[in-house]
Tab-separated table of C-alpha atoms in Angstrom:
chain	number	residue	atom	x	y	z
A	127	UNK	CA	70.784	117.524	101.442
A	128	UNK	CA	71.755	119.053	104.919
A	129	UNK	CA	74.715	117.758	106.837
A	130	UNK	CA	73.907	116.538	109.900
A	131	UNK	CA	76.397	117.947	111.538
A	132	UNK	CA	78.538	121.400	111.390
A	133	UNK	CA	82.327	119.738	111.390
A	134	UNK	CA	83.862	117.285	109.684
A	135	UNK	CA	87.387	115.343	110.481
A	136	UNK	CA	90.053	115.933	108.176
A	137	UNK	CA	94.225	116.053	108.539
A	138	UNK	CA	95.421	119.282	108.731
A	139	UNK	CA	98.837	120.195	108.649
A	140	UNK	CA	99.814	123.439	110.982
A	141	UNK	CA	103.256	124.959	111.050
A	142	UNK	CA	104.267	125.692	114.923
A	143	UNK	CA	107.715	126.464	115.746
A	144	UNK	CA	109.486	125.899	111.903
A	145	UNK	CA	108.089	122.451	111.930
A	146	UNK	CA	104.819	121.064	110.172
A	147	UNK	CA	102.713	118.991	112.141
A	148	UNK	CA	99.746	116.653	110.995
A	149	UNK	CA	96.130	115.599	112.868
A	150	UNK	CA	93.179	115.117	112.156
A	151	UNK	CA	90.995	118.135	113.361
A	152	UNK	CA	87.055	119.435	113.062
A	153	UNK	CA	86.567	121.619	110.330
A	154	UNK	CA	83.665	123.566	109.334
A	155	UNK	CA	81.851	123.320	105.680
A	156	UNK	CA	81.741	126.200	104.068
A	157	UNK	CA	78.890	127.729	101.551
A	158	UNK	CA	79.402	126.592	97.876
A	159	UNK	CA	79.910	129.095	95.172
A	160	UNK	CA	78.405	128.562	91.693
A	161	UNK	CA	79.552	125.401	89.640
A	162	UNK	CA	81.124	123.513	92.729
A	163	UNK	CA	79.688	120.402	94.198
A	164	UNK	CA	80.283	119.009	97.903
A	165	UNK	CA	81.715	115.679	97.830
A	166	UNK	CA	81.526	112.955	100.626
A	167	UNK	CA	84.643	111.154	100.721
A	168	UNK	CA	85.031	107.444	101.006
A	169	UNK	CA	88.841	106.972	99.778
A	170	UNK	CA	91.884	109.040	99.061
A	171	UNK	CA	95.551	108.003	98.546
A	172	UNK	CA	98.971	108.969	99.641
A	173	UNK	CA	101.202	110.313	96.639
A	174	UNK	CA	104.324	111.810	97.203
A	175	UNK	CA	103.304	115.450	96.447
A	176	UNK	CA	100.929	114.942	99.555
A	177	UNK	CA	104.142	114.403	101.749
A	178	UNK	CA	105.509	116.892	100.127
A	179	UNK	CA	102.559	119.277	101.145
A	180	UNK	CA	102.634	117.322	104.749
A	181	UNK	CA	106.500	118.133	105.142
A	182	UNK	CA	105.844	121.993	104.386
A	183	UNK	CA	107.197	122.482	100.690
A	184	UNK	CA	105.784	125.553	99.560
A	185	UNK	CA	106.940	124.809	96.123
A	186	UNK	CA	103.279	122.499	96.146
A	187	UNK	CA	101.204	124.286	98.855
A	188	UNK	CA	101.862	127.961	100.072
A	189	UNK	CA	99.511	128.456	102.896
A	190	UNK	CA	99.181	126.483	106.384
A	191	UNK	CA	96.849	125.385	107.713
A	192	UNK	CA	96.097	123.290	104.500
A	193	UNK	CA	94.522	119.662	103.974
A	194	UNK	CA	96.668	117.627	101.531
A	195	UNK	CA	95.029	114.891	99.541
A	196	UNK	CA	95.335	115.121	95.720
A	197	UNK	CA	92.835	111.983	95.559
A	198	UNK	CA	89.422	111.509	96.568
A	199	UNK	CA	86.614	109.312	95.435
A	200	UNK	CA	82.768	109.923	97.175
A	201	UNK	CA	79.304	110.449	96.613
A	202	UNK	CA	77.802	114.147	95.535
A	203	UNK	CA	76.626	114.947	98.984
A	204	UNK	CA	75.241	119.019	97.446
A	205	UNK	CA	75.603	120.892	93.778
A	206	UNK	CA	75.476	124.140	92.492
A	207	UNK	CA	76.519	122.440	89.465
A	208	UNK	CA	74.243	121.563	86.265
A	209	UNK	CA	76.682	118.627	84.745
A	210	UNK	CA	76.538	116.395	88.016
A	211	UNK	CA	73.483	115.519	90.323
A	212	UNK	CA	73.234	114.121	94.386
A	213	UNK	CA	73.875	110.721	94.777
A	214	UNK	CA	76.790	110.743	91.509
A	215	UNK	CA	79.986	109.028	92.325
A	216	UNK	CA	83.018	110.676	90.827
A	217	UNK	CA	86.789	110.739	90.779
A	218	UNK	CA	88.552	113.758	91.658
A	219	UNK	CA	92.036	114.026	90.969
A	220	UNK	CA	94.944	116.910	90.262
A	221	UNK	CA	93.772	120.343	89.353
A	222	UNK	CA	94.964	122.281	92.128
A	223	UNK	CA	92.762	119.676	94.726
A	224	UNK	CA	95.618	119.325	97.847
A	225	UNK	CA	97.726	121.573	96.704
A	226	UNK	CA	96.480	124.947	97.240
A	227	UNK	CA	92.612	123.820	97.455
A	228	UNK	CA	92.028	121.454	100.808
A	229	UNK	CA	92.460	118.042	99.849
A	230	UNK	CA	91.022	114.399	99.804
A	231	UNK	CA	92.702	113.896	103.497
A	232	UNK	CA	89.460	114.639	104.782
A	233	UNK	CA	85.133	113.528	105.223
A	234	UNK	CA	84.265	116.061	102.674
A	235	UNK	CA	85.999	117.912	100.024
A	236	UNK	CA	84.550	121.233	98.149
A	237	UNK	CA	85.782	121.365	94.358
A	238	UNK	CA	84.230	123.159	91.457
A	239	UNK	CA	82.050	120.473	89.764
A	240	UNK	CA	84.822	120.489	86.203
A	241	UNK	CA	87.251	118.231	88.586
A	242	UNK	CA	85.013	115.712	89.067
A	243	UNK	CA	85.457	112.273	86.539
A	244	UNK	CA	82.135	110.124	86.936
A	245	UNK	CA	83.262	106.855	88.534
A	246	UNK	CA	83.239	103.985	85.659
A	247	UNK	CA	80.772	101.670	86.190
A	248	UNK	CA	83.305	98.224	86.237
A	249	UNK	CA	85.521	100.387	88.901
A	250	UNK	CA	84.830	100.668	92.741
A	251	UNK	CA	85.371	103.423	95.033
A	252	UNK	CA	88.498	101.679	96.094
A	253	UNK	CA	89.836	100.491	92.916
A	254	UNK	CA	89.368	104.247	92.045
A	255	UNK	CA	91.981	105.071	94.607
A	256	UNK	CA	94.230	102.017	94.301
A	257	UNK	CA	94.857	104.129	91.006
A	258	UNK	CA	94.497	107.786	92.126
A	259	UNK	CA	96.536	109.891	90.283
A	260	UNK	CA	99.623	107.599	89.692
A	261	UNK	CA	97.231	105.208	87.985
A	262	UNK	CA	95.687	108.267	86.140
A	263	UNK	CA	99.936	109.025	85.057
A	264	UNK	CA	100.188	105.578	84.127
A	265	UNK	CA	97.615	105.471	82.283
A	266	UNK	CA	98.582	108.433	80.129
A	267	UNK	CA	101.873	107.649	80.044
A	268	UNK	CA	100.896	104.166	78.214
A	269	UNK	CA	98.178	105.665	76.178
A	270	UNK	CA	100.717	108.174	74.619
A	271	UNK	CA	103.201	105.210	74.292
A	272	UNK	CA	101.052	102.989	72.953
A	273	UNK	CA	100.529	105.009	70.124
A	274	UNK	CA	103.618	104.691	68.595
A	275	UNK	CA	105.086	101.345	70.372
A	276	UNK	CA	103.494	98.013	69.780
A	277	UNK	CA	104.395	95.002	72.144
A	278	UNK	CA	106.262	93.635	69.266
A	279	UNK	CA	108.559	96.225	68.437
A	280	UNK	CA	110.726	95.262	72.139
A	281	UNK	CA	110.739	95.422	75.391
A	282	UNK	CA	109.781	98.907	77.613
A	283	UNK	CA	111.593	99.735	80.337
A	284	UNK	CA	110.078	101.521	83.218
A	285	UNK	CA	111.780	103.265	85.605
A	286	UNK	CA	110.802	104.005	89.535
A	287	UNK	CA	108.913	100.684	89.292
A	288	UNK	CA	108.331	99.737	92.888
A	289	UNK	CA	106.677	103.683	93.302
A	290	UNK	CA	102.694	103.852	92.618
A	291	UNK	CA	103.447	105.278	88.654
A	292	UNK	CA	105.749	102.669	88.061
A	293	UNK	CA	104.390	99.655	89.827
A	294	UNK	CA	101.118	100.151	88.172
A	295	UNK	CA	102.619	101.054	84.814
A	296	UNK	CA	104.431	97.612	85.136
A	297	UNK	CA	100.722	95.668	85.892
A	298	UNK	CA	99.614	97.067	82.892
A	299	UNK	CA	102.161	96.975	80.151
A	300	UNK	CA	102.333	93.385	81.114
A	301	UNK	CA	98.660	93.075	80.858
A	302	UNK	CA	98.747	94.520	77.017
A	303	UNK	CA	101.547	92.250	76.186
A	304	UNK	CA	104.178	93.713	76.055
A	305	UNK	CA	107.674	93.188	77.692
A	306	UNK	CA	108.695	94.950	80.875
A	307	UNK	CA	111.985	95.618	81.560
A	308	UNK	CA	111.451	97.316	85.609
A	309	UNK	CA	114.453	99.268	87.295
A	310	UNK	CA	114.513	99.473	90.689
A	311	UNK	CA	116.999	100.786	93.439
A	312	UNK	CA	115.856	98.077	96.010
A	313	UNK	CA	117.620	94.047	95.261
A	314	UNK	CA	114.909	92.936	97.548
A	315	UNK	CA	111.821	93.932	95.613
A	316	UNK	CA	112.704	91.629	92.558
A	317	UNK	CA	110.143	89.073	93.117
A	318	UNK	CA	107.829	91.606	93.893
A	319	UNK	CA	108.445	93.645	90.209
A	320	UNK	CA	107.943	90.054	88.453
A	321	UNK	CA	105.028	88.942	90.299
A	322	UNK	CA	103.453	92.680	88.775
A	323	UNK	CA	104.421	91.208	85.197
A	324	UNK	CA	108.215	92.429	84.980
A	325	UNK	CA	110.311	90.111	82.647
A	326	UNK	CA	113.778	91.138	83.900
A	327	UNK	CA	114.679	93.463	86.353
A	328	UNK	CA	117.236	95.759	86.572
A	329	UNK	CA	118.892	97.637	89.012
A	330	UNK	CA	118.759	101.556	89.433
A	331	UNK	CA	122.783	101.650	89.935
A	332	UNK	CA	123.716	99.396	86.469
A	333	UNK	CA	121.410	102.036	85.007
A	334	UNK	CA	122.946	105.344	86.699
A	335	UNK	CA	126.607	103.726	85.728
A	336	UNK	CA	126.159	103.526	82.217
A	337	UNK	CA	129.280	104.287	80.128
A	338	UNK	CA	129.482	108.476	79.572
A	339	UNK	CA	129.041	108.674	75.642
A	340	UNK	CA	126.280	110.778	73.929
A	341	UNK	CA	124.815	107.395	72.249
A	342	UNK	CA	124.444	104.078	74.216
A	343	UNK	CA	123.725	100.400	72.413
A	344	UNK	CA	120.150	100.409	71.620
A	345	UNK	CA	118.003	98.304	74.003
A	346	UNK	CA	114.793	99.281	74.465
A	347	UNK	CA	111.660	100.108	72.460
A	348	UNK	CA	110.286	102.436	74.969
A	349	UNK	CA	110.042	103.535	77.799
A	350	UNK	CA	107.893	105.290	80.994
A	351	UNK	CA	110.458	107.369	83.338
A	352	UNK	CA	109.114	108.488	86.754
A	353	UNK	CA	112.443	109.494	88.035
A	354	UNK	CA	114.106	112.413	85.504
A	355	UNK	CA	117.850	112.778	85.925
A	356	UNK	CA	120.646	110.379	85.293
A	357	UNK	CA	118.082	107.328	84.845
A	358	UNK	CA	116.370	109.429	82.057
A	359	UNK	CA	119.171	110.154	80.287
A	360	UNK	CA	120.741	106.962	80.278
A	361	UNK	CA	117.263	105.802	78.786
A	362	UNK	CA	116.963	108.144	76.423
A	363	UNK	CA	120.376	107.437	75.024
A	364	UNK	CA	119.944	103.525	75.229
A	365	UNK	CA	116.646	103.674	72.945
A	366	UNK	CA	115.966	102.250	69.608
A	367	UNK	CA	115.933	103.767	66.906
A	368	UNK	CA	112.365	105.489	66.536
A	369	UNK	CA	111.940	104.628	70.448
A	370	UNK	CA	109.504	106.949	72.306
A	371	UNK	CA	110.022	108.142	76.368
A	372	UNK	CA	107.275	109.411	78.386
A	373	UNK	CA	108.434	111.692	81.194
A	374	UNK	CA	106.501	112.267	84.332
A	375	UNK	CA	108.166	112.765	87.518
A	376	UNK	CA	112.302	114.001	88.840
A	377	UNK	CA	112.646	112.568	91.943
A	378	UNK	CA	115.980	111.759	90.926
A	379	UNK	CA	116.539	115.407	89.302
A	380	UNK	CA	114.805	117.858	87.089
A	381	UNK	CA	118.058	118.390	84.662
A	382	UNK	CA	119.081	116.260	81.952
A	383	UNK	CA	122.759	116.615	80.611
A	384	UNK	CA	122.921	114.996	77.563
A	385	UNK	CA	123.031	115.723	73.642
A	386	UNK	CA	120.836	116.311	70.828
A	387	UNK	CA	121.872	113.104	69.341
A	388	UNK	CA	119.260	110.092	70.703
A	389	UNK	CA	117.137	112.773	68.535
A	390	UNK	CA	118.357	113.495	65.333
A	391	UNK	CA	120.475	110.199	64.889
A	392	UNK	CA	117.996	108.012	65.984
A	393	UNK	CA	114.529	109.719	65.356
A	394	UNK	CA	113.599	109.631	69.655
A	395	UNK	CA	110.979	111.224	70.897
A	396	UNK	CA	110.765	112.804	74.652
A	397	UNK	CA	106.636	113.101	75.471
A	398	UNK	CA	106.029	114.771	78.675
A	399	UNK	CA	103.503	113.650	80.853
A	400	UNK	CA	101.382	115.763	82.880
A	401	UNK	CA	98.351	114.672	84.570
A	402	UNK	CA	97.398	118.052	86.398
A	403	UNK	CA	95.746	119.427	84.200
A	404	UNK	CA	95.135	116.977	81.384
A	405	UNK	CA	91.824	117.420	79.274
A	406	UNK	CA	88.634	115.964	80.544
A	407	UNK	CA	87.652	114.470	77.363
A	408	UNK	CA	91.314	112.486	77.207
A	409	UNK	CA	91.079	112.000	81.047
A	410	UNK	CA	87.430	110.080	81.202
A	411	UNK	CA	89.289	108.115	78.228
A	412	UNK	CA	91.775	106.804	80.302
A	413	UNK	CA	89.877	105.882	83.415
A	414	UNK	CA	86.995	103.884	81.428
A	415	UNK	CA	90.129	102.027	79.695
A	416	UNK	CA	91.601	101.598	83.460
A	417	UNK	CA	88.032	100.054	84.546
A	418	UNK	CA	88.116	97.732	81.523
A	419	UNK	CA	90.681	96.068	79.618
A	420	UNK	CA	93.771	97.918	81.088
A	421	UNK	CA	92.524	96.848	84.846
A	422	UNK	CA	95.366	94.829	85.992
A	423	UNK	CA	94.896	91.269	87.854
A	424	UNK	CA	97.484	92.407	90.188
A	425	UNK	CA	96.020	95.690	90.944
A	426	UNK	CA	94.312	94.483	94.770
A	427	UNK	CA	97.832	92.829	95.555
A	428	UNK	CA	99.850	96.148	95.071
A	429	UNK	CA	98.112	98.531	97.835
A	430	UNK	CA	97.855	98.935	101.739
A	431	UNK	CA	94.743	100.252	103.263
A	432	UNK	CA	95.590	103.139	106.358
A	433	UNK	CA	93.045	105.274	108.190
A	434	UNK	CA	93.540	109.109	108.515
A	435	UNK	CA	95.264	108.774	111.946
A	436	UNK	CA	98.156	106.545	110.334
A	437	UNK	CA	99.148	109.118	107.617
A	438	UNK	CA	102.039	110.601	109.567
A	439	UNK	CA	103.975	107.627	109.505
A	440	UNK	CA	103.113	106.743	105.875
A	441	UNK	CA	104.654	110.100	105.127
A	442	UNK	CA	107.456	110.128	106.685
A	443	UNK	CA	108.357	106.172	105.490
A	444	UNK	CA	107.317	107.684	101.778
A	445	UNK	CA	109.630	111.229	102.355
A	446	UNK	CA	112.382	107.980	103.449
A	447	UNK	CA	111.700	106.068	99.782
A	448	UNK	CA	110.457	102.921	102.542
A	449	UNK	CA	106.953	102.659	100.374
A	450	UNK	CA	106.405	100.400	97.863
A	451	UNK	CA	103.217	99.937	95.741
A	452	UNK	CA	100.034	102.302	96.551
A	453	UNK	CA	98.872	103.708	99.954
A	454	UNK	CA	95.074	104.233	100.227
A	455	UNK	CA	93.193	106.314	103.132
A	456	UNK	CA	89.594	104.959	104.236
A	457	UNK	CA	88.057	108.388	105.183
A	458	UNK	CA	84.383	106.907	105.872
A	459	UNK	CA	82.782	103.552	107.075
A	460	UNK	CA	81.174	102.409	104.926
């Protein structure tokens, strides 16, 4: 299928005088190498390694000019692939896509074709992005839980919960039955975290304030951190005995300071979460579960929809911690 015309829009972020700047600019497509595919892109979603890449952190993107966007949902527009065909719609999320490979923030994205997800058939393009890949976290983070924590055993605790991992890990804990225990730094969003399914929310500073002792009283059954740092350890230390953690983000801070003893007095386990570069096989697993019985009622209540020209002030509100819920990008008309 030809392209009928020679550019496509997409936000680029250029460095000029120490500072980063974002708008959306022409870009040319470029020939595709073996095993890629061409996707047309209908949605993509704002994460916080995008601002990150938007803000000029070479820690997630090294070279500038660059198109963030570590979502994107479209329709094969060419292959040079065998496993997918014109006209397939697919999910492509992580890898190196907006990192160091241009991004979702833009009409057409060029990926090798072992990216790709096929889109369920009970999910829409949108839905696909309302998750992106902090529905994709969540949805590990609760498979791997839910292996070894039943809704019976007491209540999970999820940390981060008005950010996209946590929100939607909220929706759908709740939605399995079991009971959510949300911290949050921000009083205000209470009513939002129990109208997602929270049973009691609490807030981040109780948690950061916990008394200084290598054990806390046991109160939780599990739990899905977002945040790392004090949060995490205070967690860790306050879990049951055969509790399990999953790990997945360190917004707060990458170090714990704590002791061996959560682990070898009370048999807790620490399961690290990453969604990068997470096997295909487990990965279509957990999006036909997230187009199925995992799919939240809440999930259209808990997004915002922005074109490409309003990312630069969803970035900079997201760099400020002012976002709440998910942030999806309408890249085409449909």
């Amino acid at each position: 299928m030809e392209q009928k015309n020679s550019t496509f829009k997409a936000f680029r972020v250029e460095e000029k005088d120490d500072r980063y700047i974002g708008s959306v600019k022409p870009m040319k497509f470029a020939p595709l190498n073996q095993g890629e595919i061409l996707v047309k892109v209908h949605y993509s979603s704002l994460n916080y390694k995008d601002a990150l890449s938007a803000s000029g952190n070479r820690g997630v993107t090294r070279n500038y000019p660059h198109t963030p966007g570590i979502d994107a949902v479209g329709t094969v527009e060419k292959t040079n692939s065998e496993s997918l065909k014109v006209g397939d719609q697919v999910i492509v999320t992580s890898y190196d896509l907006g990192m160091n490979t241009d991004g979702g923030f833009a009409a057409y994205i060029k990926v090798p074709s072992a990216w790709a997800v096929k889109l369920p058939q009970k999910m829409t393009m949108q839905e696909a992005m309302i998750y992106g890949t902090a529905g994709l976290t969540a949805g590990i983070s609760i498979l791997r839980l839910s292996q070894f924590i039943k809704p019976e055993d007491g209540p999970i605790v999820v940390s981060g919960a008005t950010g996209g991992v946590g929100a939607l890990s909220v929706a759908i804990l709740s939605k399995l039955g079991y009971t959510v225990s949300a911290i949050t730094g921000k009083e205000t969003e209470a009513d939002y975290l129990m109208s997602l399914g929270a049973k009691e929310v609490l807030l981040r500073n109780e948690i950061e304030n916990f008394a200084q002792k290598p054990l806390l009283k046991p109160m939780f059954a599990g739990a899905i951190d977002t945040v790392g740092g004090v949060i995490l350890e205070n967690i860790i230390k306050s879990i049951n005995p055969m509790g399990v953690v999953t790990c997945c983000g360190n917004v707060a801070s990458p170090k714990l300071a704590m002791t061996v003893f959560p682990f070898i007095l009370r048999g807790a386990t620490l399961i690290g979460i990453d969604s990068q570069n997470y096997p295909m096989e487990h990965r279509e697993k957990v999006w036909t579960l997230l187009a199925n019985d995992w799919k939240p009622t809440q999930l259209h209540s808990s997004f915002s929809e922005i074109s490409m020209e309003e990312l630069p002030g969803k970035i900079k509100l997201m760099l400020e911690g002012k976002l709440k819920g998910r942030t999806i990008v309408k890249i085409i008309e449909e």
